Amino acid sequence: MPATTENYSLGLPVEIGKIDKELKKLWEQSAGAMTRASLVNLAVYSEAPGSLTENTKLISQITLNHACRAIVIGADPTAKENRVEAWVSAHCHVSRAGSKQVCSEQLSFLLEGPCTALLPNIVFSQLDSDLPFYLWWQGEFRDPMDAQLWAWVDRVIYDSHTWTDFGAQLHLIESAQEEARQRIVLCDLNWTRLDKIRIALAQFFDHPASHHHFSKIESARIDFAPEFRSTAVLLAGWLAAQLDWQAEAKQAPGTLRFADSTGRKIVVELREREGEPISNITVLSVGVEFKVSHPKGADLLEVSRGDPGKARAHQVMPAGSNDLVRLMGDEMIRGGPHKVYLRSVNCVRGLL
């Protein structure tokens, strides 16, 4: 059969003051064939050209498993002239029972020029009341942060692997967190990428008989794809946070140097390699090598332990995905603060 191309439309153009009226009309026209569903408010903000269409495609896939009211915003604060446009649409998927379509609303906004300062007012006026508010901020945060906006956010989602200055960006969102009196949960998709790798490495040490290795780890090696160095540094930060290592003041190119509570030195080598964001982590402890590998394009991790340089049996475990829909799905099912993430960042804050 010939290949078909899906068309992800922004929906029906509407005046901002008539959005509620047009949404009501949309559901009335469904004649009971569609059921509106929403568990969270998910706002997506981007300043990238063409982002409205790209993010509409992402929302269509995300709502397959995560019903929400989506507010998709494409902005250009650098434009000289004001321009505001809005659209309403619904992403519908057949329910598991197969009798009705379950639909999530999407409100889309194009903002250009000085009117982008109205972002908080536009977002707040469209929130589904009494539902959590997740803000997915794509790209880098702008200084100053709008205190009015952050006062309403429950979870802010971002991807630090695209940041050019990790320290400055982290300072901005921590300032927003302080403005909101610490109520905002920081959700980094760069951290979510590491979930399966961290689980696979941690399982080596589940049994108490293996805990003696914690104080005997000599070195580690992490292979990362181009542009994913920060992902590798976060993984090293996780090791440091869990094992009570401190980053040393003097660092060398291509390595991260730590010391444990007794002053013993540990070196983590970072190597850039083509492949998955993290294609390998190897930890060496008193002649035993613990290794987790992610072959390019594979959906399984290869996990092994044994003497360095010798053949060994491999086990397999589920691998993570660098797909944005999968990453967002993993993040949206979570609750509570990311305390381990915050501790890991603090261990390598000066190295990112």
Short mmCIF file of C-alpha atoms in Angstrom, two decimals:
data_model
loop_
_atom_site.label_atom_id
_atom_site.label_comp_id
_atom_site.label_asym_id
_atom_site.label_seq_id
_atom_site.Cartn_x
_atom_site.Cartn_y
_atom_site.Cartn_z
CA MET A 1 0.00 0.00 0.00
CA PRO A 2 1.24 3.53 -0.68
CA ALA A 3 2.61 5.43 2.30
CA THR A 4 0.28 8.02 3.80
CA THR A 5 1.25 11.31 5.41
CA GLU A 6 -0.64 12.39 8.51
CA ASN A 7 -1.77 16.00 8.59
CA TYR A 8 -1.54 17.61 12.01
CA SER A 9 -3.80 20.64 11.77
CA LEU A 10 -3.91 23.40 14.36
CA GLY A 11 -7.70 23.22 14.08
CA LEU A 12 -10.30 25.96 13.87
CA PRO A 13 -9.08 29.61 13.92
CA VAL A 14 -10.85 31.56 16.68
CA GLU A 15 -10.82 34.93 18.36
CA ILE A 16 -9.21 34.71 21.79
CA GLY A 17 -12.34 36.09 23.45
CA LYS A 18 -14.48 33.36 21.88
CA ILE A 19 -12.42 30.27 22.73
CA ASP A 20 -14.85 28.92 25.34
CA LYS A 21 -17.80 29.44 23.00
CA GLU A 22 -16.08 27.59 20.14
CA LEU A 23 -15.04 24.71 22.43
CA LYS A 24 -18.61 24.34 23.65
CA LYS A 25 -19.81 24.25 20.05
CA LEU A 26 -17.18 21.61 19.23
CA TRP A 27 -18.49 19.25 21.89
CA GLU A 28 -22.12 19.90 21.02
CA GLN A 29 -21.41 18.86 17.43
CA SER A 30 -19.95 15.54 18.57
CA ALA A 31 -23.47 14.32 19.48
CA GLY A 32 -22.19 12.06 22.25
CA ALA A 33 -19.70 10.19 20.03
CA MET A 34 -16.76 11.83 21.81
CA THR A 35 -15.91 12.02 25.50
CA ARG A 36 -13.78 14.88 26.75
CA ALA A 37 -10.99 13.77 29.11
CA SER A 38 -8.37 15.74 31.01
CA LEU A 39 -6.11 14.82 33.92
CA VAL A 40 -3.66 17.74 33.76
CA ASN A 41 -3.11 21.08 32.08
CA LEU A 42 -0.07 20.75 29.81
CA ALA A 43 1.30 23.98 28.35
CA VAL A 44 4.08 23.75 25.76
CA TYR A 45 6.12 26.88 25.07
CA SER A 46 8.60 27.24 22.22
CA GLU A 47 10.29 30.05 20.33
CA ALA A 48 11.52 27.79 17.51
CA PRO A 49 10.15 28.53 14.02
CA GLY A 50 7.46 26.04 13.01
CA SER A 51 7.07 24.75 16.55
CA LEU A 52 3.26 24.96 16.57
CA THR A 53 2.92 22.23 13.96
CA GLU A 54 5.68 20.07 15.43
CA ASN A 55 4.28 20.31 18.95
CA THR A 56 0.75 19.58 17.72
CA LYS A 57 2.13 16.32 16.35
CA LEU A 58 3.77 15.55 19.71
CA ILE A 59 0.59 16.36 21.65
CA SER A 60 -1.43 14.09 19.36
CA GLN A 61 0.84 11.19 20.34
CA ILE A 62 1.17 12.10 24.02
CA THR A 63 -2.63 12.25 24.49
CA LEU A 64 -2.92 8.66 23.31
CA ASN A 65 -1.95 7.65 26.87
CA HIS A 66 -2.13 10.90 28.83
CA ALA A 67 -5.39 12.83 28.59
CA CYS A 68 -4.89 16.55 29.15
CA ARG A 69 -5.90 20.04 28.15
CA ALA A 70 -3.00 21.08 25.94
CA ILE A 71 -2.05 24.73 25.53
CA VAL A 72 0.51 25.01 22.74
CA ILE A 73 2.31 28.33 22.36
CA GLY A 74 4.61 29.45 19.57
CA ALA A 75 6.27 32.76 20.39
CA ASP A 76 8.65 35.26 18.82
CA PRO A 77 9.50 37.97 21.37
CA THR A 78 11.99 39.56 18.94
CA ALA A 79 9.36 40.54 16.36
CA LYS A 80 8.68 44.29 16.13
CA GLU A 81 4.96 44.09 15.38
CA ASN A 82 2.30 42.50 17.57
CA ARG A 83 0.55 39.44 16.21
CA VAL A 84 -1.85 37.15 18.08
CA GLU A 85 -3.64 34.16 16.58
CA ALA A 86 -5.50 31.27 18.20
CA TRP A 87 -6.92 27.89 17.20
CA VAL A 88 -8.96 25.16 18.94
CA SER A 89 -8.89 21.45 18.17
CA ALA A 90 -9.23 18.03 19.79
CA HIS A 91 -7.07 14.91 19.66
CA CYS A 92 -9.35 11.89 19.71
CA HIS A 93 -8.44 8.25 20.22
CA VAL A 94 -10.72 5.24 20.30
CA SER A 95 -11.21 4.04 23.88
CA ARG A 96 -10.06 0.57 24.92
CA ALA A 97 -13.70 -0.50 25.01
CA GLY A 98 -13.96 0.63 21.40
CA SER A 99 -17.34 2.33 21.74
CA LYS A 100 -16.40 6.02 22.05
CA GLN A 101 -13.60 8.36 21.17
CA VAL A 102 -11.76 9.87 24.15
CA CYS A 103 -10.64 13.38 23.29
CA SER A 104 -8.18 15.91 24.68
CA GLU A 105 -8.58 19.58 23.85
CA GLN A 106 -5.76 21.60 22.35
CA LEU A 107 -5.64 25.39 22.37
CA SER A 108 -2.92 26.86 20.15
CA PHE A 109 -1.54 30.39 20.26
CA LEU A 110 0.88 32.27 18.03
CA LEU A 111 2.37 35.29 19.81
CA GLU A 112 4.75 37.76 18.18
CA GLY A 113 6.24 41.03 19.33
CA PRO A 114 5.74 42.84 22.66
CA CYS A 115 2.43 41.01 23.23
CA THR A 116 4.41 37.91 24.26
CA ALA A 117 4.50 39.61 27.69
CA LEU A 118 0.82 38.63 27.92
CA LEU A 119 1.79 34.93 28.10
CA PRO A 120 0.81 34.48 31.78
CA ASN A 121 -2.63 36.05 31.23
CA ILE A 122 -3.31 33.92 28.16
CA VAL A 123 -2.23 30.70 29.87
CA PHE A 124 -4.09 31.31 33.13
CA SER A 125 -7.33 32.19 31.41
CA GLN A 126 -7.32 28.83 29.59
CA LEU A 127 -6.40 26.48 32.45
CA ASP A 128 -8.80 23.70 33.33
CA SER A 129 -9.55 24.56 36.96
CA ASP A 130 -8.52 22.26 39.83
CA LEU A 131 -6.12 20.25 37.64
CA PRO A 132 -2.31 20.29 38.01
CA PHE A 133 -0.44 22.63 35.68
CA TYR A 134 2.60 21.20 33.86
CA LEU A 135 4.69 23.65 31.82
CA TRP A 136 6.97 22.15 29.17
CA TRP A 137 9.48 24.86 28.30
CA GLN A 138 11.41 24.05 25.13
CA GLY A 139 14.77 25.73 24.62
CA GLU A 140 16.42 28.13 27.02
CA PHE A 141 14.73 30.21 29.71
CA ARG A 142 14.74 33.98 29.43
CA ASP A 143 15.94 36.43 32.03
CA PRO A 144 14.03 37.86 33.82
CA MET A 145 11.62 35.05 34.66
CA ASP A 146 7.98 36.13 34.99
CA ALA A 147 6.99 35.64 38.64
CA GLN A 148 3.29 35.75 37.73
CA LEU A 149 3.71 32.76 35.42
CA TRP A 150 5.69 30.58 37.80
CA ALA A 151 3.33 31.16 40.71
CA TRP A 152 0.83 28.81 39.04
CA VAL A 153 3.15 26.07 37.76
CA ASP A 154 3.20 22.70 39.56
CA ARG A 155 5.85 20.97 37.44
CA VAL A 156 8.21 22.58 34.92
CA ILE A 157 9.58 20.23 32.28
CA TYR A 158 12.73 21.06 30.31
CA ASP A 159 15.62 19.35 28.54
CA SER A 160 18.98 20.52 29.85
CA HIS A 161 20.97 18.74 27.15
CA THR A 162 20.21 21.66 24.79
CA TRP A 163 21.44 24.34 27.20
CA THR A 164 24.57 26.29 26.26
CA ASP A 165 25.15 27.53 29.83
CA PHE A 166 23.85 24.97 32.33
CA GLY A 167 24.74 27.02 35.40
CA ALA A 168 22.97 30.18 34.23
CA GLN A 169 19.85 28.28 33.15
CA LEU A 170 19.67 26.34 36.39
CA HIS A 171 20.00 29.61 38.34
CA LEU A 172 17.01 31.01 36.46
CA ILE A 173 14.68 28.11 37.23
CA GLU A 174 15.87 27.94 40.82
CA SER A 175 15.02 31.64 41.12
CA ALA A 176 11.56 30.91 39.74
CA GLN A 177 11.25 28.08 42.24
CA GLU A 178 12.07 30.48 45.07
CA GLU A 179 9.49 32.96 43.78
CA ALA A 180 6.93 30.16 43.91
CA ARG A 181 8.03 29.25 47.45
CA GLN A 182 9.56 25.93 46.35
CA ARG A 183 6.25 24.50 45.10
CA ILE A 184 7.54 23.92 41.55
CA VAL A 185 8.95 20.46 40.82
CA LEU A 186 11.89 20.54 38.38
CA CYS A 187 11.60 17.81 35.72
CA ASP A 188 14.60 17.43 33.42
CA LEU A 189 14.12 15.16 30.38
CA ASN A 190 17.91 14.84 30.32
CA TRP A 191 17.56 13.02 33.64
CA THR A 192 14.65 10.93 32.38
CA ARG A 193 16.94 9.64 29.58
CA LEU A 194 19.06 7.99 32.27
CA ASP A 195 16.30 6.03 34.00
CA LYS A 196 16.93 2.60 32.46
CA ILE A 197 20.73 2.98 32.55
CA ARG A 198 20.62 3.86 36.25
CA ILE A 199 18.30 0.94 37.06
CA ALA A 200 20.52 -1.49 35.14
CA LEU A 201 23.67 -0.33 36.93
CA ALA A 202 22.03 -0.22 40.37
CA GLN A 203 20.78 -3.83 40.11
CA PHE A 204 24.39 -5.09 40.32
CA PHE A 205 24.40 -3.91 43.92
CA ASP A 206 20.92 -4.94 45.06
CA HIS A 207 22.19 -7.78 47.23
CA PRO A 208 23.90 -6.77 50.48
CA ALA A 209 26.80 -9.10 49.63
CA SER A 210 27.83 -6.69 46.87
CA HIS A 211 27.74 -3.54 48.99
CA HIS A 212 31.44 -3.79 49.83
CA HIS A 213 32.13 -2.57 46.30
CA PHE A 214 30.74 0.87 47.15
CA SER A 215 33.90 1.87 49.01
CA LYS A 216 36.24 0.18 46.52
CA ILE A 217 35.21 1.68 43.18
CA GLU A 218 38.42 2.79 41.46
CA SER A 219 37.20 4.34 38.23
CA ALA A 220 34.38 4.57 35.71
CA ARG A 221 34.04 5.22 31.99
CA ILE A 222 31.02 6.76 30.27
CA ASP A 223 30.56 6.88 26.49
CA PHE A 224 28.17 9.56 25.25
CA ALA A 225 26.92 10.74 21.87
CA PRO A 226 27.83 14.17 20.44
CA GLU A 227 25.85 16.94 22.20
CA PHE A 228 25.05 14.66 25.14
CA ARG A 229 28.03 15.43 27.38
CA SER A 230 25.73 16.95 30.01
CA THR A 231 23.81 13.65 30.10
CA ALA A 232 27.05 11.82 30.90
CA VAL A 233 27.96 14.38 33.57
CA LEU A 234 24.51 13.93 35.18
CA LEU A 235 25.12 10.17 35.27
CA ALA A 236 28.45 10.75 36.98
CA GLY A 237 26.67 13.13 39.36
CA TRP A 238 24.23 10.36 40.25
CA LEU A 239 27.13 8.04 41.15
CA ALA A 240 28.67 10.82 43.24
CA ALA A 241 25.40 11.59 45.03
CA GLN A 242 24.68 7.95 45.85
CA LEU A 243 28.24 7.12 46.95
CA ASP A 244 29.03 10.38 48.79
CA TRP A 245 31.77 11.56 46.43
CA GLN A 246 32.85 15.17 46.18
CA ALA A 247 34.07 16.78 42.95
CA GLU A 248 37.67 17.93 43.19
CA ALA A 249 38.63 21.51 42.46
CA LYS A 250 41.19 20.55 39.81
CA GLN A 251 39.76 18.76 36.78
CA ALA A 252 41.44 17.43 33.63
CA PRO A 253 40.05 17.39 30.06
CA GLY A 254 38.01 14.28 29.30
CA THR A 255 37.72 13.21 32.94
CA LEU A 256 35.83 14.04 36.11
CA ARG A 257 37.76 13.69 39.35
CA PHE A 258 36.09 12.88 42.66
CA ALA A 259 37.13 11.96 46.20
CA ASP A 260 35.14 9.85 48.66
CA SER A 261 34.65 10.56 52.36
CA THR A 262 38.08 9.05 53.17
CA GLY A 263 39.88 11.12 50.55
CA ARG A 264 40.32 8.22 48.12
CA LYS A 265 40.40 9.39 44.49
CA ILE A 266 37.99 8.19 41.79
CA VAL A 267 38.34 9.16 38.12
CA VAL A 268 35.40 9.07 35.70
CA GLU A 269 36.51 9.08 32.06
CA LEU A 270 34.15 10.69 29.52
CA ARG A 271 34.41 9.59 25.87
CA GLU A 272 32.43 10.99 22.95
CA ARG A 273 31.21 8.19 20.67
CA GLU A 274 28.53 7.91 18.00
CA GLY A 275 25.41 6.04 19.10
CA GLU A 276 22.82 6.37 21.83
CA PRO A 277 22.93 9.37 24.21
CA ILE A 278 24.69 7.05 26.69
CA SER A 279 26.04 3.98 24.91
CA ASN A 280 28.15 2.56 27.72
CA ILE A 281 29.00 2.90 31.39
CA THR A 282 31.70 0.73 32.93
CA VAL A 283 32.55 0.78 36.63
CA LEU A 284 35.72 -0.88 37.94
CA SER A 285 35.97 -2.10 41.54
CA VAL A 286 38.86 -4.25 42.90
CA GLY A 287 39.32 -6.18 39.68
CA VAL A 288 35.60 -6.57 38.91
CA GLU A 289 34.09 -4.72 35.97
CA PHE A 290 30.40 -3.77 35.95
CA LYS A 291 29.22 -2.86 32.46
CA VAL A 292 25.97 -1.58 30.92
CA SER A 293 25.91 -1.06 27.14
CA HIS A 294 23.21 0.30 24.84
CA PRO A 295 23.85 -0.71 21.21
CA LYS A 296 22.70 1.86 18.67
CA GLY A 297 18.98 1.53 17.90
CA ALA A 298 18.47 -1.39 20.30
CA ASP A 299 15.54 -1.57 22.72
CA LEU A 300 17.53 -3.71 25.17
CA LEU A 301 20.58 -3.00 27.31
CA GLU A 302 23.45 -5.48 27.53
CA VAL A 303 24.45 -5.97 31.15
CA SER A 304 27.48 -7.91 32.44
CA ARG A 305 30.01 -8.20 35.24
CA GLY A 306 33.32 -10.03 35.41
CA ASP A 307 37.09 -9.72 35.07
CA PRO A 308 38.24 -6.88 32.79
CA GLY A 309 39.17 -8.03 29.29
CA LYS A 310 37.76 -11.54 29.71
CA ALA A 311 34.73 -13.06 27.96
CA ARG A 312 31.57 -13.06 30.03
CA ALA A 313 27.88 -13.84 29.76
CA HIS A 314 25.54 -10.95 29.00
CA GLN A 315 22.06 -10.37 30.33
CA VAL A 316 19.54 -8.01 28.79
CA MET A 317 17.33 -5.38 30.38
CA PRO A 318 14.88 -2.84 28.92
CA ALA A 319 16.53 0.21 27.37
CA GLY A 320 15.25 3.75 27.45
CA SER A 321 14.36 5.88 24.45
CA ASN A 322 15.47 9.28 23.22
CA ASP A 323 12.04 9.82 21.64
CA LEU A 324 10.37 12.95 23.05
CA VAL A 325 6.94 11.32 23.25
CA ARG A 326 8.34 8.42 25.27
CA LEU A 327 10.35 10.76 27.51
CA MET A 328 7.32 12.96 28.15
CA GLY A 329 5.14 9.92 28.82
CA ASP A 330 7.63 8.65 31.40
CA GLU A 331 7.77 12.06 33.05
CA MET A 332 4.00 12.61 33.16
CA ILE A 333 3.29 9.42 35.10
CA ARG A 334 5.50 10.51 37.96
CA GLY A 335 4.62 12.37 41.10
CA GLY A 336 6.53 14.02 43.90
CA PRO A 337 9.84 15.89 43.82
CA HIS A 338 12.94 14.62 42.01
CA LYS A 339 15.17 14.64 45.09
CA VAL A 340 17.83 12.33 43.66
CA TYR A 341 18.07 14.51 40.55
CA LEU A 342 18.61 17.63 42.66
CA ARG A 343 21.32 15.92 44.72
CA SER A 344 23.00 14.65 41.55
CA VAL A 345 23.00 18.12 39.98
CA ASN A 346 24.48 19.63 43.12
CA CYS A 347 27.37 17.13 43.01
CA VAL A 348 28.42 18.21 39.51
CA ARG A 349 27.00 21.72 39.28
CA GLY A 350 30.40 23.24 38.56
CA LEU A 351 31.23 20.62 35.92
CA LEU A 352 28.18 21.01 33.67
#
